Tab-separated table of C-alpha atoms and ligand atoms in Angstrom:
chain	number	residue	atom	x	y	z
A	99	MET	CA	78.664	77.075	99.094
A	100	LYS	CA	77.943	78.861	96.150
A	101	THR	CA	80.882	79.160	93.861
A	102	THR	CA	81.539	82.797	92.653
A	103	THR	CA	81.932	83.494	89.091
A	104	ILE	CA	82.214	86.205	86.884
A	105	SER	CA	78.591	85.957	85.579
A	106	LEU	CA	77.589	86.630	89.105
A	107	LEU	CA	79.262	89.911	88.872
A	108	ARG	CA	78.210	91.051	85.780
A	109	GLN	CA	74.508	90.128	87.342
A	110	TRP	CA	75.259	92.228	90.171
A	111	LYS	CA	76.296	94.969	87.967
A	112	GLN	CA	73.105	94.683	86.415
A	113	GLU	CA	71.231	94.695	89.667
A	114	GLN	CA	73.557	97.597	90.955
A	115	LYS	CA	74.536	95.554	93.754
A	116	LYS	CA	77.885	96.970	94.938
A	117	PHE	CA	80.414	94.104	95.962
A	118	ALA	CA	83.781	94.250	98.223
A	119	THR	CA	87.002	92.313	97.181
A	120	ILE	CA	90.458	92.073	98.884
A	121	THR	CA	93.561	90.551	98.231
A	122	ALA	CA	94.735	87.572	99.692
A	123	TYR	CA	98.491	85.867	99.619
A	124	ASP	CA	97.850	82.961	101.801
A	125	ALA	CA	95.572	79.988	102.599
A	126	SER	CA	94.177	80.976	106.337
A	127	PHE	CA	93.379	84.775	105.493
A	128	ALA	CA	91.603	83.544	101.901
A	129	GLN	CA	89.906	80.663	103.950
A	130	LEU	CA	88.554	83.702	106.514
A	131	PHE	CA	87.708	86.313	103.487
A	132	GLU	CA	85.754	83.295	101.743
A	133	GLU	CA	83.846	82.343	105.129
A	134	GLN	CA	83.144	86.057	106.005
A	135	GLY	CA	81.590	86.660	102.338
A	136	LEU	CA	84.557	88.264	100.376
A	137	SER	CA	84.572	85.603	97.649
A	138	VAL	CA	86.501	87.262	94.795
A	139	LEU	CA	90.229	87.281	95.659
A	140	LEU	CA	93.205	89.121	94.126
A	141	VAL	CA	96.656	87.403	94.500
A	142	GLY	CA	98.126	90.977	93.615
A	143	ASP	CA	101.745	91.231	92.926
A	144	SER	CA	101.325	93.843	95.579
A	145	LEU	CA	102.955	90.952	97.901
A	146	GLY	CA	106.413	91.875	96.506
A	147	MET	CA	105.686	95.122	99.021
A	148	VAL	CA	103.704	93.618	101.712
A	149	VAL	CA	105.128	89.971	101.789
A	150	GLN	CA	108.292	90.311	100.474
A	151	GLY	CA	109.425	93.677	101.526
A	152	CYS	CA	110.528	95.536	98.263
A	153	ASP	CA	109.669	98.772	97.186
A	154	SER	CA	107.781	98.267	94.006
A	155	THR	CA	106.287	95.260	92.562
A	156	LEU	CA	108.634	95.047	89.593
A	157	PRO	CA	110.894	92.056	91.462
A	158	VAL	CA	107.571	89.653	91.201
A	159	THR	CA	108.007	86.808	89.356
A	160	VAL	CA	105.258	84.334	88.028
A	161	GLU	CA	106.359	81.649	89.875
A	162	GLU	CA	106.000	83.446	92.682
A	163	ILE	CA	102.149	84.486	91.826
A	164	ALA	CA	101.976	80.780	91.093
A	165	TYR	CA	103.050	79.671	94.634
A	166	HIS	CA	100.318	82.291	96.483
A	167	THR	CA	97.547	81.236	93.855
A	168	ARG	CA	98.027	77.553	95.307
A	169	CYS	CA	97.991	78.767	98.805
A	170	VAL	CA	94.975	80.935	98.176
A	171	ARG	CA	92.841	78.423	95.900
A	172	ARG	CA	93.520	76.025	99.160
A	173	GLY	CA	91.866	78.031	101.528
A	174	ALA	CA	89.201	79.322	99.354
A	175	PRO	CA	87.925	76.539	96.823
A	176	HIS	CA	84.584	78.829	95.886
A	177	SER	CA	86.028	82.168	95.782
A	178	LEU	CA	86.844	83.752	91.986
A	179	ILE	CA	90.530	84.023	92.292
A	180	LEU	CA	92.325	86.822	90.353
A	181	SER	CA	95.925	86.540	89.989
A	182	ASP	CA	97.945	89.421	88.867
A	183	LEU	CA	100.520	88.795	85.624
A	184	PRO	CA	104.076	90.397	86.893
A	185	PHE	CA	106.039	92.853	85.421
A	186	MET	CA	107.202	91.587	81.870
A	187	SER	CA	105.356	88.272	81.801
A	188	TYR	CA	102.907	89.743	78.657
A	189	ALA	CA	105.206	91.676	76.806
A	190	THR	CA	104.407	89.966	73.774
A	191	PRO	CA	101.281	87.645	73.569
A	192	GLU	CA	103.344	84.411	73.728
A	193	GLN	CA	104.692	85.458	77.234
A	194	ALA	CA	101.116	86.289	78.124
A	195	PHE	CA	100.415	82.704	77.128
A	196	ALA	CA	102.928	80.906	78.997
A	197	SER	CA	102.701	83.004	82.014
A	198	SER	CA	98.873	82.946	82.075
A	199	ALA	CA	99.210	79.061	81.933
A	200	THR	CA	101.273	78.842	84.837
A	201	LEU	CA	98.487	81.374	86.796
A	202	MET	CA	95.374	79.344	85.734
A	203	GLN	CA	97.078	76.021	86.057
A	204	ALA	CA	98.015	77.336	89.887
A	205	GLY	CA	94.144	77.929	90.728
A	206	ALA	CA	93.579	81.360	89.230
A	207	ASN	CA	90.141	81.813	87.387
A	208	MET	CA	91.352	85.065	85.682
A	209	VAL	CA	94.666	86.793	85.265
A	210	LYS	CA	95.052	90.680	85.510
A	211	LEU	CA	97.367	92.462	83.268
A	212	GLU	CA	98.337	96.316	83.621
A	213	GLY	CA	97.860	98.889	80.427
A	214	GLY	CA	95.782	100.059	77.892
A	215	SER	CA	94.701	99.821	74.333
A	216	TRP	CA	98.216	98.320	73.287
A	217	LEU	CA	97.598	95.183	75.207
A	218	CYS	CA	94.112	94.643	73.416
A	219	ASP	CA	95.909	91.904	70.789
A	220	THR	CA	96.809	90.112	74.100
A	221	VAL	CA	93.458	90.278	75.812
A	222	LYS	CA	91.765	89.039	72.448
A	223	GLN	CA	94.038	86.115	72.167
A	224	LEU	CA	94.138	85.133	75.883
A	225	THR	CA	90.273	85.359	75.709
A	226	GLU	CA	90.271	83.235	72.637
A	227	ARG	CA	92.258	80.538	74.437
A	228	ALA	CA	89.943	80.386	77.244
A	229	VAL	CA	92.028	82.889	79.965
A	230	PRO	CA	89.583	85.262	81.212
A	231	VAL	CA	91.135	88.673	81.628
A	232	CYS	CA	91.049	91.827	83.846
A	233	GLY	CA	92.501	94.776	82.991
A	234	HIS	CA	93.833	97.515	85.059
A	235	LEU	CA	94.043	101.344	84.658
A	236	GLY	CA	94.798	104.321	85.992
A	237	LEU	CA	97.951	103.998	88.467
A	238	THR	CA	99.164	100.719	87.294
A	239	PRO	CA	101.965	100.302	90.048
A	240	GLN	CA	104.605	98.376	87.472
A	241	SER	CA	104.830	101.976	85.445
A	242	VAL	CA	105.643	103.531	88.522
A	243	ASN	CA	109.211	104.260	87.051
A	244	ILE	CA	107.268	105.704	83.829
A	245	PHE	CA	104.956	107.657	85.853
A	246	GLY	CA	107.716	109.089	88.626
A	247	GLY	CA	106.110	107.820	91.740
A	248	TYR	CA	102.665	106.535	92.744
A	249	LYS	CA	100.518	109.615	91.627
A	250	VAL	CA	96.789	109.723	90.731
A	251	GLN	CA	96.391	109.514	86.985
A	252	GLY	CA	93.362	110.894	84.863
A	253	ARG	CA	93.591	114.331	86.013
A	254	ASP	CA	93.856	116.671	83.005
A	255	GLU	CA	91.046	116.646	80.182
A	256	ILE	CA	93.353	114.365	77.397
A	257	ALA	CA	94.502	111.570	79.979
A	258	ALA	CA	91.112	111.467	81.114
A	259	ASN	CA	89.417	110.998	77.589
A	260	GLN	CA	92.255	108.375	77.291
A	261	LEU	CA	91.696	106.293	79.946
A	262	LEU	CA	88.522	105.925	79.092
A	263	GLN	CA	89.150	104.837	75.267
A	264	ASP	CA	91.249	102.451	76.854
A	265	ALA	CA	88.783	100.757	79.074
A	266	GLN	CA	86.310	100.511	76.119
A	267	ASN	CA	89.134	99.258	73.846
A	268	LEU	CA	89.588	96.525	76.630
A	269	GLU	CA	86.117	95.827	76.690
A	270	HIS	CA	85.707	95.439	73.302
A	271	ALA	CA	89.026	93.162	73.253
A	272	GLY	CA	87.139	90.755	75.432
A	273	ALA	CA	88.141	91.659	79.335
A	274	GLN	CA	85.859	90.764	81.453
A	275	LEU	CA	86.475	92.799	84.416
A	276	LEU	CA	88.353	96.214	84.961
A	277	VAL	CA	90.069	97.344	87.675
A	278	LEU	CA	90.637	101.331	88.709
A	279	GLU	CA	93.176	102.831	90.614
A	280	CYS	CA	93.701	106.017	92.069
A	281	ILE	CA	91.813	108.174	89.708
A	282	PRO	CA	89.262	110.975	90.149
A	283	ALA	CA	86.389	109.780	91.179
A	284	GLU	CA	84.293	111.308	88.363
A	285	LEU	CA	85.854	109.814	86.288
A	286	ALA	CA	85.581	106.400	87.516
A	287	ARG	CA	81.914	107.176	87.487
A	288	LYS	CA	82.029	107.914	83.630
A	289	VAL	CA	84.178	104.804	83.061
A	290	THR	CA	81.852	102.368	85.164
A	291	GLU	CA	78.713	103.928	83.507
A	292	ALA	CA	80.250	103.441	79.806
A	293	LEU	CA	81.336	99.691	80.545
A	294	SER	CA	78.798	97.064	80.695
A	295	ILE	CA	81.670	94.568	82.397
A	296	PRO	CA	81.898	95.241	86.247
A	297	VAL	CA	84.280	97.655	87.412
A	298	ILE	CA	86.490	97.361	90.687
A	299	GLY	CA	87.667	100.690	92.229
A	300	ILE	CA	90.775	101.465	94.651
A	301	GLY	CA	91.218	105.218	95.469
A	302	ALA	CA	88.616	105.548	92.557
A	303	GLY	CA	85.685	107.165	94.953
A	304	ASN	CA	82.325	105.099	95.586
A	305	ALA	CA	81.047	104.957	92.016
A	306	THR	CA	82.197	101.946	90.595
A	307	ASP	CA	80.555	98.938	90.903
A	308	GLY	CA	82.818	96.785	93.310
A	309	GLN	CA	85.828	97.846	95.783
A	310	ILE	CA	88.946	96.487	96.264
A	311	LEU	CA	91.695	96.489	99.447
A	312	VAL	CA	95.086	95.405	99.712
A	313	MET	CA	94.284	92.919	102.711
A	314	HIS	CA	97.138	94.908	104.863
A	315	ASP	CA	95.738	98.301	104.411
A	316	ALA	CA	91.929	97.253	105.626
A	317	PHE	CA	93.828	95.966	108.648
A	318	GLY	CA	96.171	99.062	109.294
A	319	ILE	CA	99.189	96.871	109.105
A	320	THR	CA	100.677	98.671	106.059
A	321	GLY	CA	103.984	100.289	107.022
A	322	GLY	CA	105.380	103.680	105.907
A	323	HIS	CA	102.854	105.850	103.660
A	324	ILE	CA	99.115	104.934	104.336
A	325	PRO	CA	97.226	105.410	101.029
A	326	LYS	CA	94.428	108.065	101.222
A	327	PHE	CA	91.994	105.752	100.255
A	328	ALA	CA	93.037	102.662	102.791
A	329	LYS	CA	90.829	102.512	105.778
A	330	ASN	CA	91.494	100.702	108.821
A	331	PHE	CA	88.660	98.461	109.391
A	332	LEU	CA	90.170	96.477	112.225
A	333	ALA	CA	90.467	99.513	114.503
A	334	GLU	CA	87.388	100.774	113.369
A	335	ALA	CA	86.172	96.969	114.506
A	336	GLY	CA	88.308	95.641	117.196
A	337	ASP	CA	87.563	92.031	115.679
A	338	ILE	CA	89.165	90.895	112.368
A	339	ARG	CA	86.010	89.098	111.524
A	340	LEU	CA	84.019	92.162	112.336
A	341	ALA	CA	86.493	94.027	110.441
A	342	ILE	CA	85.656	92.121	107.403
A	343	LYS	CA	81.956	92.324	107.510
A	344	ASN	CA	81.943	95.997	108.121
A	345	TYR	CA	83.951	96.727	104.958
A	346	ILE	CA	81.436	94.278	103.206
A	347	GLN	CA	78.972	96.313	104.427
A	348	GLN	CA	80.614	99.568	103.810
A	349	VAL	CA	80.864	98.831	100.543
A	350	GLU	CA	77.465	97.704	99.961
A	351	GLU	CA	75.729	100.951	101.139
A	352	SER	CA	78.232	103.042	99.729
A	353	SER	CA	79.261	104.489	102.823
A	354	TYR	CA	82.975	103.226	101.927
A	355	PRO	CA	84.777	105.070	100.417
A	356	GLY	CA	83.600	108.248	101.312
A	357	GLU	CA	84.979	111.502	99.731
A	358	GLU	CA	88.021	111.710	102.186
A	359	HIS	CA	89.152	108.705	100.604
A	360	SER	CA	88.657	109.980	97.078
A	361	PHE	CA	90.418	112.130	94.386
A	362	LYS	CA	88.759	115.230	92.881
B	389	KIV	O1	98.608	93.915	93.012
B	389	KIV	C1	97.498	94.655	93.985
B	389	KIV	O2	97.378	94.556	94.637
B	389	KIV	C2	96.715	95.266	92.951
B	389	KIV	C3	95.221	96.083	93.447
B	389	KIV	C4	96.340	97.380	94.313
B	389	KIV	C5	94.224	96.036	92.847
B	389	KIV	O3	96.758	94.951	91.533
């Protein structure tokens, strides 16, 4: 099996080939995802909510992400694995170096961090030290207490312009990938067109280069509030392998996410 790399994702963007990605937290699912063709996997700090049962991502530690990264790497040796830098593990560049070293040594190919232009020095310095970085803008769950809830971001003109500027600054600083979460579809389109790095959306419409879903949302096993952008592919397919195949296919042909999964 060919190994998935960031260069391949960049090639897909140039070829306008859409791609699906998903979160993974353990070896069994990681293996299943890789076998079925999902070979960009995020060990997200969403594990705090969907695996640990916390009510936010804030309690998650670097050691916990490292543990799950090791599990996912064992299951998916050929996948591009992104691992989240959890809350307060990159508040200073020095913290970011130490946290990233732990995650890269656990098997990550790239680290993901949440925030805008204030992170540019950190992104530049991580990249110079051989740590590839994925940015994350829009609804950044680690900032839930600043936002006052899990709310769609970038709705007014000032916030939208700021988000676009942040995205460009992160790319300029060396970020090689960007996640956009819960923003209007039109803003996500603008950002995707403005950047040369691949952009992955979740609740950001279908104009981004790739899509990501929390695996529990894709299989309909999320308790409580189900996000508007989520789709239960398992209910539709009735079989987990077919559900994964359908997710990939619907992203590739741009039928998922539909308007009903997007914000205006
Ligand atoms: O932690 C996570 O799962 C994420 C995705 C929602 C993008 O950051």
